[in-house]
Tab-separated table of C-alpha atoms in Angstrom:
chain	number	residue	atom	x	y	z
A	1	ALA	CA	9.182	25.105	-5.998
A	2	SER	CA	10.031	22.432	-8.542
A	3	LEU	CA	12.976	20.049	-8.267
A	4	PRO	CA	16.465	21.123	-9.381
A	5	GLY	CA	17.014	19.962	-12.934
A	6	PHE	CA	13.353	19.090	-13.464
A	7	SER	CA	10.936	21.300	-15.334
A	8	LEU	CA	7.266	21.033	-14.516
A	9	PRO	CA	5.066	20.201	-17.520
A	10	ALA	CA	3.586	23.215	-19.218
A	11	ALA	CA	0.049	23.841	-18.023
A	12	ALA	CA	-2.748	25.433	-19.970
A	13	ALA	CA	-3.929	28.759	-18.617
A	14	ALA	CA	-6.747	28.200	-16.165
A	15	ALA	CA	-8.543	30.111	-13.446
A	16	PRO	CA	-6.902	29.674	-10.014
A	17	ILE	CA	-8.347	26.901	-7.904
A	18	GLY	CA	-10.201	28.131	-4.822
A	19	THR	CA	-10.819	26.401	-1.517
A	20	VAL	CA	-14.365	25.422	-2.526
A	21	CYS	CA	-14.595	22.845	-5.315
A	22	GLN	CA	-17.627	21.149	-6.807
A	23	THR	CA	-17.675	17.347	-6.950
A	24	GLN	CA	-20.241	15.038	-8.498
A	25	HIS	CA	-21.874	14.570	-5.080
A	26	GLY	CA	-21.674	18.155	-3.820
A	27	PRO	CA	-19.312	21.061	-3.030
A	28	VAL	CA	-16.369	20.640	-0.641
A	29	GLN	CA	-14.566	23.264	1.443
A	30	GLY	CA	-10.786	22.905	1.762
A	31	ILE	CA	-8.012	25.070	3.194
A	32	ARG	CA	-4.754	26.701	2.145
A	33	GLN	CA	-1.628	25.326	3.815
A	34	GLU	CA	1.627	27.074	2.980
A	35	GLY	CA	2.057	26.616	-0.789
A	36	HIS	CA	-0.779	24.193	-1.461
A	37	LEU	CA	-4.488	23.488	-1.012
A	38	VAL	CA	-5.899	20.448	0.776
A	39	TRP	CA	-9.312	18.843	1.249
A	40	TYR	CA	-9.562	16.173	3.953
A	41	GLY	CA	-12.109	13.373	3.987
A	42	ILE	CA	-14.042	13.916	0.765
A	43	PRO	CA	-16.606	11.073	0.576
A	44	TYR	CA	-16.297	8.830	-2.466
A	45	GLY	CA	-18.607	6.137	-1.077
A	46	ALA	CA	-21.373	5.628	1.448
A	47	SER	CA	-20.902	4.165	4.924
A	48	THR	CA	-20.136	0.430	4.993
A	49	ALA	CA	-21.668	-0.181	8.428
A	50	GLY	CA	-24.437	-2.695	9.155
A	51	ASP	CA	-25.962	-4.429	6.163
A	52	ALA	CA	-23.457	-2.663	3.876
A	53	ARG	CA	-20.483	-4.069	5.793
A	54	TRP	CA	-19.427	-6.623	3.168
A	55	THR	CA	-20.958	-5.288	-0.022
A	56	ALA	CA	-19.587	-3.395	-2.995
A	57	PRO	CA	-19.291	0.333	-2.183
A	58	GLN	CA	-22.155	2.619	-3.127
A	59	ASP	CA	-22.339	6.355	-3.882
A	60	PRO	CA	-22.644	8.665	-0.878
A	61	ALA	CA	-25.848	10.637	-0.473
A	62	PRO	CA	-25.523	13.957	-2.338
A	63	TRP	CA	-25.284	17.244	-0.416
A	64	ALA	CA	-26.051	20.857	-1.318
A	65	ASP	CA	-24.016	23.008	1.091
A	66	ALA	CA	-20.210	22.968	1.003
A	67	LYS	CA	-19.000	20.034	3.110
A	68	ASP	CA	-16.318	20.981	5.651
A	69	CYS	CA	-13.152	19.168	4.557
A	70	THR	CA	-10.690	21.360	6.467
A	71	VAL	CA	-9.778	18.965	9.284
A	72	PRO	CA	-8.381	15.413	9.036
A	73	GLY	CA	-11.087	12.862	9.800
A	74	ALA	CA	-11.122	9.420	11.371
A	75	ALA	CA	-9.305	6.544	9.727
A	76	ALA	CA	-10.973	3.285	8.711
A	77	TYR	CA	-12.066	1.044	11.616
A	78	GLN	CA	-9.032	-0.770	13.031
A	79	TYR	CA	-7.494	-2.150	16.196
A	80	SER	CA	-4.004	-1.446	17.551
A	81	THR	CA	-4.050	-1.053	21.337
A	82	CYS	CA	-7.782	-0.393	21.171
A	83	ALA	CA	-10.554	-0.147	18.594
A	84	LEU	CA	-10.688	3.154	16.747
A	85	GLY	CA	-11.862	4.683	13.498
A	86	THR	CA	-15.139	4.489	11.631
A	87	GLU	CA	-16.954	2.234	9.197
A	88	ASP	CA	-17.969	5.392	7.342
A	89	CYS	CA	-14.426	5.388	5.976
A	90	LEU	CA	-14.715	5.671	2.195
A	91	LYS	CA	-13.045	9.077	2.096
A	92	LEU	CA	-10.052	10.609	0.348
A	93	ASP	CA	-7.736	13.591	0.802
A	94	VAL	CA	-6.770	15.820	-2.131
A	95	TYR	CA	-3.651	18.020	-2.239
A	96	THR	CA	-3.091	20.449	-5.104
A	97	THR	CA	-1.800	23.927	-5.889
A	98	GLU	CA	-3.735	27.044	-6.795
A	99	LYS	CA	-2.411	27.186	-10.370
A	100	ALA	CA	-2.608	23.452	-11.107
A	101	SER	CA	-4.124	22.505	-14.443
A	102	LYS	CA	-4.078	19.066	-16.067
A	103	ARG	CA	-1.371	17.855	-13.692
A	104	PRO	CA	-0.373	14.174	-13.286
A	105	VAL	CA	-2.222	12.510	-10.408
A	106	ILE	CA	-0.826	10.239	-7.672
A	107	VAL	CA	-3.340	8.041	-5.827
A	108	TYR	CA	-1.690	6.724	-2.657
A	109	LEU	CA	-2.336	3.449	-0.776
A	110	HIS	CA	-0.952	3.393	2.783
A	111	SER	CA	0.866	0.700	4.758
A	112	GLY	CA	-0.214	-1.166	7.907
A	113	GLY	CA	-0.592	-4.798	6.905
A	114	ASN	CA	-4.054	-3.969	5.494
A	115	GLN	CA	-5.155	-3.888	9.141
A	116	ILE	CA	-4.161	-0.476	10.495
A	117	GLY	CA	-2.974	2.894	9.244
A	118	SER	CA	-4.102	5.964	7.385
A	119	ALA	CA	-3.304	7.753	4.133
A	120	ARG	CA	-1.846	10.576	6.191
A	121	GLU	CA	1.337	8.572	6.781
A	122	LEU	CA	2.396	10.428	3.602
A	123	PRO	CA	0.765	13.870	3.425
A	124	GLY	CA	0.886	15.037	-0.183
A	125	GLY	CA	1.226	18.799	0.066
A	126	PHE	CA	4.971	19.104	-0.512
A	127	LEU	CA	4.859	16.477	-3.260
A	128	ALA	CA	2.056	18.358	-5.030
A	129	GLU	CA	4.234	21.481	-4.991
A	130	GLN	CA	7.580	19.910	-5.898
A	131	LEU	CA	6.461	17.267	-8.399
A	132	GLY	CA	3.801	19.401	-10.064
A	133	CYS	CA	1.079	16.849	-9.414
A	134	VAL	CA	-2.246	16.390	-7.670
A	135	PHE	CA	-1.919	13.968	-4.743
A	136	VAL	CA	-4.852	11.851	-3.536
A	137	GLY	CA	-4.608	9.772	-0.336
A	138	LEU	CA	-7.182	6.974	0.056
A	139	GLU	CA	-8.926	5.519	3.077
A	140	TYR	CA	-10.572	2.130	2.516
A	141	ARG	CA	-11.831	-0.813	4.533
A	142	LEU	CA	-9.145	-2.574	6.573
A	143	GLY	CA	-8.688	-5.952	8.216
A	144	LEU	CA	-11.645	-8.315	8.187
A	145	PHE	CA	-13.866	-5.426	7.089
A	146	GLY	CA	-11.922	-5.177	3.845
A	147	PHE	CA	-11.097	-8.838	3.191
A	148	ASN	CA	-13.727	-11.512	3.810
A	149	CYS	CA	-14.231	-14.391	1.379
A	150	LEU	CA	-16.745	-16.424	3.404
A	151	PRO	CA	-19.382	-18.028	1.151
A	152	ALA	CA	-22.129	-15.841	2.626
A	153	PHE	CA	-20.549	-12.880	0.851
A	154	CYS	CA	-18.956	-14.279	-2.266
A	155	SER	CA	-20.623	-17.490	-3.395
A	156	GLY	CA	-21.644	-16.058	-6.789
A	157	PRO	CA	-19.376	-16.295	-9.850
A	158	GLU	CA	-18.786	-12.521	-10.007
A	159	GLU	CA	-18.467	-11.923	-6.253
A	160	THR	CA	-15.194	-11.277	-4.431
A	161	GLY	CA	-13.973	-11.121	-0.859
A	162	ASN	CA	-11.493	-8.370	-1.789
A	163	PHE	CA	-13.824	-5.585	-0.607
A	164	ALA	CA	-10.980	-3.121	0.006
A	165	LEU	CA	-10.025	-3.461	-3.649
A	166	LEU	CA	-13.596	-2.667	-4.685
A	167	ASP	CA	-13.267	0.468	-2.531
A	168	MET	CA	-10.156	1.409	-4.496
A	169	ALA	CA	-11.947	0.918	-7.798
A	170	LYS	CA	-14.738	3.188	-6.549
A	171	ALA	CA	-12.185	5.807	-5.454
A	172	LEU	CA	-10.395	5.699	-8.795
A	173	ASP	CA	-13.731	6.247	-10.538
A	174	TRP	CA	-14.226	9.303	-8.320
A	175	VAL	CA	-10.772	10.564	-9.308
A	176	ARG	CA	-11.559	10.065	-13.001
A	177	ASP	CA	-14.834	11.988	-12.706
A	178	ASN	CA	-13.727	14.814	-10.387
A	179	ILE	CA	-9.991	15.402	-10.364
A	180	ARG	CA	-9.964	17.962	-13.180
A	181	ARG	CA	-11.707	20.383	-10.813
A	182	PHE	CA	-8.665	20.114	-8.558
A	183	GLY	CA	-6.229	20.660	-11.424
A	184	GLY	CA	-5.551	17.005	-12.226
A	185	ASP	CA	-5.416	15.052	-15.476
A	186	ALA	CA	-7.888	12.170	-15.324
A	187	ASP	CA	-5.991	10.437	-18.135
A	188	ASN	CA	-2.681	10.395	-16.249
A	189	ILE	CA	-3.161	8.622	-12.913
A	190	THR	CA	-0.318	6.835	-11.108
A	191	LEU	CA	-1.337	4.358	-8.404
A	192	CYS	CA	1.340	4.373	-5.683
A	193	GLY	CA	1.503	2.219	-2.564
A	194	PHE	CA	3.891	1.457	0.287
A	195	SER	CA	4.344	-1.902	2.055
A	196	ASP	CA	0.974	-3.665	1.878
A	197	GLY	CA	-0.238	-0.667	-0.094
A	198	GLY	CA	2.587	-1.417	-2.519
A	199	ARG	CA	1.496	-5.033	-2.663
A	200	MET	CA	-1.984	-3.920	-3.682
A	201	ALA	CA	-0.654	-1.425	-6.233
A	202	ALA	CA	1.374	-4.196	-7.891
A	203	ALA	CA	-1.524	-6.657	-7.824
A	204	LEU	CA	-3.961	-4.135	-9.292
A	205	ALA	CA	-1.547	-3.386	-12.147
A	206	GLY	CA	-2.473	-6.835	-13.468
A	207	SER	CA	-6.189	-6.769	-12.594
A	208	PRO	CA	-8.672	-6.754	-15.494
A	209	LEU	CA	-11.165	-4.960	-13.237
A	210	PHE	CA	-8.747	-2.020	-12.951
A	211	ARG	CA	-7.852	-1.824	-16.641
A	212	GLY	CA	-8.081	1.826	-17.666
A	213	ARG	CA	-8.607	3.071	-14.106
A	214	PHE	CA	-4.947	4.144	-13.812
A	215	GLN	CA	-2.074	4.458	-16.278
A	216	LYS	CA	1.042	3.713	-14.173
A	217	ALA	CA	1.882	2.065	-10.850
A	218	VAL	CA	4.585	2.470	-8.194
A	219	ALA	CA	5.012	-0.285	-5.590
A	220	ILE	CA	7.339	0.534	-2.677
A	221	SER	CA	8.502	-2.366	-0.456
A	222	GLY	CA	5.445	-4.387	-1.404
A	223	GLY	CA	5.584	-7.898	-2.840
A	224	LEU	CA	2.939	-10.037	-4.482
A	225	PHE	CA	1.382	-12.722	-2.289
A	226	LEU	CA	-2.101	-13.993	-3.182
A	227	ALA	CA	-4.052	-16.428	-1.005
A	228	ASP	CA	-6.315	-19.257	-2.097
A	229	PRO	CA	-9.918	-18.172	-1.301
A	230	ASP	CA	-11.066	-21.622	-0.160
A	231	ALA	CA	-8.189	-22.019	2.301
A	232	ALA	CA	-8.672	-18.428	3.458
A	233	ALA	CA	-12.401	-18.995	4.012
A	234	GLN	CA	-11.612	-21.960	6.257
A	235	LYS	CA	-9.315	-19.786	8.395
A	236	LEU	CA	-11.871	-16.964	8.457
A	237	ALA	CA	-14.525	-19.363	9.723
A	238	GLU	CA	-12.150	-20.471	12.488
A	239	ASN	CA	-11.429	-16.820	13.320
A	240	PHE	CA	-15.098	-15.862	13.676
A	241	ALA	CA	-16.212	-19.112	15.348
A	242	PRO	CA	-15.404	-18.061	18.958
A	243	LEU	CA	-17.728	-15.072	18.581
A	244	ALA	CA	-20.592	-17.349	17.543
A	245	VAL	CA	-19.942	-19.477	20.640
A	246	GLU	CA	-19.864	-16.341	22.831
A	247	ASP	CA	-23.256	-15.356	21.404
A	248	GLY	CA	-24.700	-18.753	22.308
A	249	ARG	CA	-25.347	-19.848	18.738
A	250	PHE	CA	-23.184	-22.976	19.100
A	251	ALA	CA	-21.683	-24.969	21.936
A	252	ASP	CA	-18.287	-25.440	20.271
A	253	THR	CA	-16.098	-23.667	17.730
A	254	ALA	CA	-15.992	-26.614	15.320
A	255	SER	CA	-19.778	-26.476	14.806
A	256	ALA	CA	-19.669	-22.696	14.560
A	257	ALA	CA	-16.950	-22.810	11.901
A	258	GLU	CA	-18.912	-25.371	9.887
A	259	TRP	CA	-21.950	-23.067	9.935
A	260	LEU	CA	-19.848	-20.051	8.950
A	261	LEU	CA	-18.778	-21.881	5.793
A	262	THR	CA	-22.376	-22.071	4.557
A	263	PRO	CA	-23.775	-19.445	2.141
A	264	GLY	CA	-26.965	-18.793	4.085
A	265	THR	CA	-28.442	-15.369	4.791
A	266	ASP	CA	-28.396	-16.243	8.508
A	267	VAL	CA	-24.579	-16.143	8.431
A	268	ARG	CA	-24.622	-12.797	6.642
A	269	GLU	CA	-27.150	-11.279	9.052
A	270	TRP	CA	-25.261	-12.412	12.147
A	271	LEU	CA	-21.888	-11.145	10.887
A	272	CYS	CA	-23.309	-7.803	9.749
A	273	GLY	CA	-24.912	-7.373	13.158
A	274	LEU	CA	-21.690	-7.801	15.136
A	275	GLU	CA	-20.238	-4.810	16.941
A	276	PRO	CA	-17.287	-3.607	14.867
A	277	ALA	CA	-14.964	-3.591	17.890
A	278	ARG	CA	-15.416	-7.363	18.277
A	279	ILE	CA	-14.449	-7.908	14.645
A	280	ALA	CA	-11.453	-5.565	14.784
A	281	ALA	CA	-10.162	-7.175	17.974
A	282	LEU	CA	-9.788	-10.539	16.212
A	283	GLY	CA	-6.673	-9.008	14.661
A	284	LYS	CA	-6.191	-11.616	11.974
A	285	PRO	CA	-4.059	-10.952	8.879
A	286	ALA	CA	-5.834	-9.383	5.938
A	287	ILE	CA	-4.634	-10.871	2.664
A	288	LEU	CA	-5.406	-10.522	-1.030
A	289	TYR	CA	-7.376	-13.374	-2.566
A	290	ALA	CA	-6.643	-14.843	-5.986
A	291	ASP	CA	-10.356	-15.017	-6.751
A	292	ASP	CA	-10.210	-14.731	-10.585
A	293	VAL	CA	-12.694	-11.879	-10.238
A	294	VAL	CA	-10.427	-9.025	-9.166
A	295	LEU	CA	-7.072	-10.851	-8.988
A	296	SER	CA	-5.538	-13.757	-10.874
A	297	ARG	CA	-2.261	-15.564	-10.228
A	298	ASP	CA	-1.204	-15.509	-13.888
A	299	ALA	CA	-1.946	-11.819	-14.529
A	300	ARG	CA	0.603	-9.530	-16.168
A	301	SER	CA	0.900	-5.801	-15.583
A	302	ALA	CA	-1.030	-3.769	-18.122
A	303	VAL	CA	0.714	-0.520	-17.110
A	304	PRO	CA	4.323	0.667	-16.637
A	305	LEU	CA	5.470	-0.428	-13.187
A	306	LEU	CA	8.140	1.077	-10.914
A	307	LEU	CA	9.313	-1.134	-8.019
A	308	LEU	CA	11.339	0.326	-5.127
A	309	SER	CA	12.854	-1.315	-2.056
A	310	SER	CA	15.387	-0.552	0.693
A	311	ALA	CA	18.498	-2.539	1.612
A	312	THR	CA	17.624	-3.232	5.260
A	313	GLU	CA	13.851	-3.708	5.052
A	314	PHE	CA	13.732	-6.110	8.011
A	315	SER	CA	15.568	-4.042	10.623
A	316	GLY	CA	12.505	-2.393	12.129
A	317	PHE	CA	10.620	-5.684	12.382
A	318	VAL	CA	13.388	-7.255	14.485
A	319	ARG	CA	14.563	-4.251	16.526
A	320	ASP	CA	11.754	-4.355	19.096
A	321	ASP	CA	11.161	-8.115	18.978
A	322	LEU	CA	12.894	-10.077	21.731
A	323	ARG	CA	11.981	-13.564	20.524
A	324	PRO	CA	15.391	-14.276	18.968
A	325	ALA	CA	17.314	-13.807	22.208
A	326	SER	CA	20.901	-13.757	20.926
A	327	SER	CA	22.435	-10.870	18.996
A	328	ALA	CA	23.646	-13.363	16.382
A	329	ALA	CA	20.092	-14.594	15.819
A	330	ARG	CA	18.811	-11.055	15.477
A	331	ALA	CA	21.573	-10.174	13.022
A	332	TYR	CA	20.765	-13.307	10.985
A	333	ALA	CA	17.072	-12.340	10.911
A	334	VAL	CA	17.839	-8.791	9.761
A	335	LYS	CA	20.387	-9.851	7.120
A	336	TYR	CA	18.380	-12.546	5.401
A	337	GLY	CA	14.939	-11.142	6.144
A	338	SER	CA	16.043	-7.929	4.441
A	339	ALA	CA	17.407	-9.844	1.450
A	340	LEU	CA	14.145	-11.760	1.132
A	341	CYS	CA	12.017	-8.618	1.500
A	342	ARG	CA	14.061	-6.745	-1.072
A	343	TRP	CA	14.009	-9.588	-3.579
A	344	SER	CA	10.306	-10.384	-3.078
A	345	SER	CA	9.237	-6.740	-3.473
A	346	THR	CA	11.287	-6.054	-6.605
A	347	GLU	CA	12.617	-8.780	-8.852
A	348	ALA	CA	10.079	-11.412	-7.780
A	349	VAL	CA	7.274	-8.972	-8.684
A	350	ALA	CA	9.007	-8.111	-11.970
A	351	GLU	CA	9.251	-11.806	-12.829
A	352	ALA	CA	5.574	-12.369	-11.968
A	353	LEU	CA	4.063	-9.297	-13.644
A	354	GLY	CA	6.552	-8.256	-16.331
A	355	GLY	CA	6.308	-8.954	-20.033
A	356	SER	CA	3.271	-6.982	-21.154
A	357	ALA	CA	4.424	-3.543	-19.945
A	358	PRO	CA	7.859	-2.225	-18.892
A	359	VAL	CA	9.097	-2.636	-15.321
A	360	TRP	CA	11.817	-0.645	-13.551
A	361	LEU	CA	13.683	-1.559	-10.343
A	362	GLY	CA	15.105	0.975	-7.880
A	363	LEU	CA	17.104	-0.117	-4.820
A	364	ILE	CA	17.668	2.296	-1.905
A	365	ASP	CA	21.114	1.486	-0.494
A	366	TYR	CA	21.471	4.686	1.572
A	367	GLY	CA	22.173	3.875	5.220
A	368	GLY	CA	22.676	0.151	4.629
A	369	ALA	CA	25.711	-2.067	5.149
A	370	ASP	CA	27.251	-1.208	1.769
A	371	SER	CA	26.293	2.483	1.819
A	372	GLN	CA	28.646	5.438	1.931
A	373	THR	CA	26.479	6.783	4.766
A	374	ALA	CA	25.424	4.860	7.884
A	375	ILE	CA	22.027	5.055	9.579
A	376	PRO	CA	22.802	3.633	13.046
A	377	GLY	CA	20.550	0.861	14.309
A	378	LEU	CA	18.150	0.719	11.367
A	379	GLY	CA	20.245	0.906	8.210
A	380	SER	CA	18.302	1.431	4.993
A	381	PHE	CA	15.017	0.787	6.759
A	382	HIS	CA	11.469	-0.056	5.707
A	383	GLY	CA	9.887	3.346	5.121
A	384	LEU	CA	13.072	5.196	4.128
A	385	PRO	CA	11.733	5.922	0.601
A	386	LEU	CA	8.753	7.744	2.136
A	387	ALA	CA	11.066	9.808	4.356
A	388	LEU	CA	13.132	10.711	1.281
A	389	PHE	CA	10.019	11.628	-0.688
A	390	SER	CA	8.689	13.992	1.987
A	391	SER	CA	9.810	15.403	5.336
A	392	GLU	CA	6.107	15.259	6.273
A	393	SER	CA	6.104	11.450	6.168
A	394	SER	CA	5.482	9.577	9.407
A	395	TYR	CA	8.836	7.821	8.804
A	396	SER	CA	10.858	11.060	8.686
A	397	ALA	CA	11.724	10.938	12.387
A	398	CYS	CA	13.443	7.552	12.021
A	399	ALA	CA	16.682	8.993	10.630
A	400	ASP	CA	18.590	12.252	10.291
A	401	LEU	CA	18.270	13.187	6.623
A	402	SER	CA	19.539	16.756	6.992
A	403	SER	CA	22.887	16.367	5.203
A	404	ALA	CA	23.522	17.789	1.748
A	405	GLY	CA	23.926	14.230	0.444
A	406	ALA	CA	20.539	13.138	1.822
A	407	HIS	CA	18.913	16.225	0.271
A	408	ALA	CA	20.543	15.450	-3.079
A	409	LEU	CA	19.385	11.828	-2.869
A	410	SER	CA	15.859	12.960	-2.005
A	411	ALA	CA	15.838	15.265	-5.031
A	412	ARG	CA	17.019	12.483	-7.362
A	413	LEU	CA	14.404	10.060	-6.064
A	414	LYS	CA	11.633	12.636	-6.465
A	415	GLN	CA	12.937	13.501	-9.915
A	416	ALA	CA	12.632	9.826	-10.894
A	417	LEU	CA	9.044	9.733	-9.617
A	418	ALA	CA	8.177	12.960	-11.450
A	419	SER	CA	9.693	11.621	-14.667
A	420	PHE	CA	7.787	8.360	-14.313
A	421	MET	CA	4.479	10.196	-13.816
A	422	THR	CA	4.961	12.494	-16.778
A	423	SER	CA	6.809	10.369	-19.347
A	424	GLY	CA	6.148	6.787	-18.250
A	425	SER	CA	9.843	6.144	-17.486
A	426	PRO	CA	11.873	6.986	-14.343
A	427	GLY	CA	14.954	7.634	-16.476
A	428	TRP	CA	17.034	4.439	-16.420
A	429	ASP	CA	17.022	1.096	-18.228
A	430	ALA	CA	13.961	-1.072	-17.736
A	431	TRP	CA	14.335	-4.493	-16.101
A	432	THR	CA	14.318	-7.569	-18.324
A	433	PRO	CA	14.942	-11.217	-17.377
A	434	GLN	CA	18.156	-11.077	-19.393
A	435	ASP	CA	19.932	-8.002	-17.992
A	436	ARG	CA	18.017	-7.615	-14.644
A	437	ALA	CA	18.762	-3.868	-14.562
A	438	ALA	CA	18.335	-2.091	-11.211
A	439	LEU	CA	19.323	1.441	-10.219
A	440	HIS	CA	20.998	1.770	-6.809
A	441	PHE	CA	20.353	5.003	-4.874
A	442	ASP	CA	23.037	6.067	-2.382
A	443	ALA	CA	24.727	9.258	-1.150
A	444	ASP	CA	27.784	10.400	0.721
A	445	SER	CA	27.716	13.446	2.985
A	446	LYS	CA	27.464	15.856	0.059
A	447	THR	CA	26.222	14.247	-3.141
A	448	ALA	CA	23.901	11.557	-4.442
A	449	CYS	CA	25.531	8.451	-5.924
A	450	LEU	CA	23.524	6.422	-8.445
A	451	THR	CA	24.740	3.250	-10.144
A	452	LEU	CA	22.999	0.935	-12.617
A	453	ASN	CA	23.839	-2.764	-12.576
A	454	SER	CA	22.218	-6.184	-12.524
A	455	TYR	CA	20.064	-7.138	-9.557
A	456	PRO	CA	22.520	-8.513	-6.955
A	457	ASP	CA	20.618	-11.546	-5.646
A	458	THR	CA	18.503	-14.449	-6.789
A	459	GLN	CA	16.193	-16.665	-4.794
A	460	GLU	CA	18.790	-19.409	-5.089
A	461	SER	CA	21.718	-17.201	-4.005
A	462	ILE	CA	19.871	-16.066	-0.876
A	463	ARG	CA	19.049	-19.655	0.006
A	464	ALA	CA	22.663	-20.719	-0.564
A	465	ALA	CA	23.975	-17.891	1.621
A	466	MET	CA	21.617	-18.876	4.437
A	467	ALA	CA	22.730	-22.506	4.203
A	468	ALA	CA	26.417	-21.521	4.246
A	469	ASP	CA	26.088	-19.077	7.155
A	470	THR	CA	27.848	-20.491	10.231
A	471	SER	CA	26.839	-17.766	12.717
A	472	LEU	CA	23.979	-19.942	14.014
A	473	SER	CA	23.429	-23.616	14.618
A	474	ALA	CA	20.964	-25.503	12.453
A	475	ALA	CA	18.429	-25.455	15.294
A	476	GLU	CA	18.811	-21.700	15.794
A	477	LYS	CA	18.387	-21.109	12.059
A	478	GLU	CA	15.219	-23.178	12.044
A	479	THR	CA	13.813	-21.141	14.942
A	480	VAL	CA	14.575	-17.770	13.328
A	481	GLU	CA	13.295	-18.847	9.932
A	482	HIS	CA	10.072	-20.162	11.476
A	483	LEU	CA	9.542	-16.892	13.370
A	484	TYR	CA	10.227	-14.552	10.487
A	485	PHE	CA	10.497	-16.182	7.078
A	486	SER	CA	7.530	-18.535	6.898
A	487	GLY	CA	5.519	-15.968	4.909
A	488	PHE	CA	7.950	-15.980	1.999
A	489	SER	CA	7.358	-18.363	-0.926
A	490	PHE	CA	10.919	-19.578	-0.728
């Protein structure tokens, strides 16, 4: 069923879509689930194991018989409490409906710090039905498998260490070439990401390499932080150096790191020969590199951009962390960490990328300190937009969203996304540096409450509020800010 007050775009008459679809590499067998069809784990690229570990993705080998895509497959190789997943991870899931024809397409990038996670944090079946779209969830290389700018892999002028982004370009090419068979419009693709997936969606909106590969972008709770490749390579060499010492190649990590910063084939061969579990267990942050090949610091968005964030983004990060021992310190971390997250994932991105294409800001207040409805313990938490988009989301269990007001808010948020996909506008005034327009999403127990006003904070106002806060001593503030806020350019 479509959303109340929203009419699905008229579709040309077409034969119903069956559970077997032909792709450029071979046929795939999907399944019917309630009101939609789904194919899990369609290959868009070959395995990236061994010598292909840090190379641009290649086509998978073609197949003749229908590939079984009826069961969710393994995620990309990653490490949480143990190593899991596969390096044969260049797969995607497609959700559509039987009568879909030339529908808008969402391509989704998941969260997890670019180190863990899976596209199935947001299954797309209900969204395909309600928004009248085709939903594609991507798997791509994570962690050090997806981001490695050591000279052995990117010493040439056109080479990049952003291998996960090359995976995304490959996947978007697959969508362009195949999605019409699933009822999608290859000329109307919206790239959508959450958290670090949102960060990548925003960054790719300004990437020349991705020009024409998608037409709109939605970044949810993302941000835009790009690392210097030379500084990142130095840290990568230090990260890998202990493994070279363990393997007896060097007596000390300093010598190993120096060797790892050379462009020789011996470095490449050794790294590609490592067991993936040893690499995953290093657990180092995976960051986007401003390499001037895929990403540039002065890029502007070439496509309409919708930026969403929640009011209490930091609550989940602090809730289970006992490092700030006092309740006052924890409250300080949540209050100002949330303000920084919200600002850095909306207006800071608009300021960095806006100008060439329109940008819209949406702020989810529901459950937060100023909301008409409380969400105990978490407030308007990181992941709430996903829970409001779909009850299938992995974040849906974090809050009770069963009230009539929550349902109305969910419908309005989905209506905005549907409008953005179809018309290029979510339905409210675009942000500009002069008026700083942002739409606030809230609800009481029965109805949704939306208000449009100027963005409430600036970088300077957040800093001033932190300085004026007397709930902590100067030493306590320094400790909390070092623990939590050092990643913000602030």
